Amino acid sequence: MTTSSCAIPSTLGGPPISSLVPPGKCQFTPEFASVPLLERFPVSETSSVLRFGLPDDSKPLNLSTCACILAKADLPSKSSAGEKEEKAEATEVVVRPYTPISTNAQVGSFDLLVKHYEYGLMSQHMRKMPIGSELEFKHIDFNVKIQAPFKQSHIGMIVGGTGVTPMIQALHAILGDSSNQTKVSMLYGSKVSSDILGNEMLTKWANDFSDKLTVTHVLSDEPSDSDWKGARGFISKDLVEQHLPPPSLGDDAIIFICGPPPMYDAISGPRGEDEVKGVLAQVGYAMEQVYKF
């Protein structure tokens, strides 16, 4: 396994860049295509940025705002773990969605911010795959999300873990356009302070664009004896009411939410359901004011 000698990739240390492309222009099509892993940048003990090539390295990815792509690999199945080596190892096709953190200003490659879950088949494969080896990707219409420029004047973001990646794309579109006056308030749930994905970049952007962006972190598993002075526990009704745009703003407010299934269940209702439930329903948000990624 080879990693980059660079401490941090430009996509986690650079300024926001607005480089919007409409849906239908992505280099990846509904058919899977193999591209090489070019570099790997470890950013914490459990996460890294992976830079992949493109089918046409003379062009950018050309992915529309907040959209995701699908990665596919044929990997050893969980059921085969622990079997004797002489037995044929069972495999399964694993497909996972990822939203790049790079923009369409990046030519010839794209970057994924990946959390390497202990039992995640795809994320562990990405952690171990050699530089130069290939992975398959595709993009389908179903994976096109809400498009920038956004019409609302105040956007609330509720984020859990790797759910930050589509929000990074939205922030590029907003903060990277000097004429855009949209305000963004983010509630970002993580386990511990040492593994907040994209923390350095979000902190810098919140400082550089303090009139547009606020980020409030909420940690569920931070050690009680740490020097963390921020919020602890989980994103709650009180935190939503304190930090996010109120539902009384009507069409001028929208809440973006992206995170693990338990977050959806508690905050907005399941991702596949249009109806708003949980905390956001208690606060009074209408269905039209909530977008579930």
PDB file of N, CA and C in Angstrom, residues 2 25 30 55 68 94 106 189 198 228 266 286-287 290:
ATOM      1  N   THR A   2       0.662   2.146  -0.962  1.00  0.00           N
ATOM      2  CA  THR A   2       1.473   3.342  -1.088  1.00  0.00           C
ATOM      3  C   THR A   2       0.622   4.569  -0.790  1.00  0.00           C
ATOM      4  N   LYS A  25     -23.470  15.829 -17.858  1.00  0.00           N
ATOM      5  CA  LYS A  25     -22.151  16.065 -18.440  1.00  0.00           C
ATOM      6  C   LYS A  25     -21.041  15.210 -17.821  1.00  0.00           C
ATOM      7  N   PRO A  30     -23.897   5.600 -17.179  1.00  0.00           N
ATOM      8  CA  PRO A  30     -24.563   4.495 -16.490  1.00  0.00           C
ATOM      9  C   PRO A  30     -23.847   3.150 -16.604  1.00  0.00           C
ATOM     10  N   PRO A  55     -11.605   8.661 -17.064  1.00  0.00           N
ATOM     11  CA  PRO A  55     -11.537   8.052 -18.398  1.00  0.00           C
ATOM     12  C   PRO A  55     -10.815   8.946 -19.407  1.00  0.00           C
ATOM     13  N   CYS A  68     -23.625  12.197  -6.538  1.00  0.00           N
ATOM     14  CA  CYS A  68     -22.685  11.148  -6.160  1.00  0.00           C
ATOM     15  C   CYS A  68     -22.415  10.221  -7.335  1.00  0.00           C
ATOM     16  N   VAL A  94     -19.720  -5.481  -4.439  1.00  0.00           N
ATOM     17  CA  VAL A  94     -20.042  -4.416  -3.491  1.00  0.00           C
ATOM     18  C   VAL A  94     -20.127  -3.097  -4.244  1.00  0.00           C
ATOM     19  N   GLN A 106     -10.813  20.782 -11.142  1.00  0.00           N
ATOM     20  CA  GLN A 106      -9.715  19.811 -11.107  1.00  0.00           C
ATOM     21  C   GLN A 106      -9.765  18.944 -12.356  1.00  0.00           C
ATOM     22  N   GLY A 189     -22.445  16.331  13.384  1.00  0.00           N
ATOM     23  CA  GLY A 189     -22.295  15.301  14.388  1.00  0.00           C
ATOM     24  C   GLY A 189     -21.162  14.337  14.068  1.00  0.00           C
ATOM     25  N   GLY A 198     -12.880  16.604   7.430  1.00  0.00           N
ATOM     26  CA  GLY A 198     -12.837  17.930   6.827  1.00  0.00           C
ATOM     27  C   GLY A 198     -12.790  19.067   7.829  1.00  0.00           C
ATOM     28  N   TRP A 228     -12.352  19.251  25.182  1.00  0.00           N
ATOM     29  CA  TRP A 228     -13.406  19.681  24.255  1.00  0.00           C
ATOM     30  C   TRP A 228     -14.409  20.574  24.979  1.00  0.00           C
ATOM     31  N   ALA A 266     -33.955   9.771  13.495  1.00  0.00           N
ATOM     32  CA  ALA A 266     -34.160  10.641  14.643  1.00  0.00           C
ATOM     33  C   ALA A 266     -34.464  12.084  14.254  1.00  0.00           C
ATOM     34  N   ALA A 286     -41.725  22.161   7.138  1.00  0.00           N
ATOM     35  CA  ALA A 286     -42.588  21.522   6.154  1.00  0.00           C
ATOM     36  C   ALA A 286     -41.756  20.619   5.245  1.00  0.00           C
ATOM     37  N   MET A 287     -42.431  19.744   4.543  1.00  0.00           N
ATOM     38  CA  MET A 287     -41.760  18.808   3.650  1.00  0.00           C
ATOM     39  C   MET A 287     -40.899  19.545   2.622  1.00  0.00           C
ATOM     40  N   VAL A 290     -37.184  20.586   3.670  1.00  0.00           N
ATOM     41  CA  VAL A 290     -36.209  19.577   4.059  1.00  0.00           C
ATOM     42  C   VAL A 290     -35.785  18.787   2.842  1.00  0.00           C
TER      43      VAL A 290
END
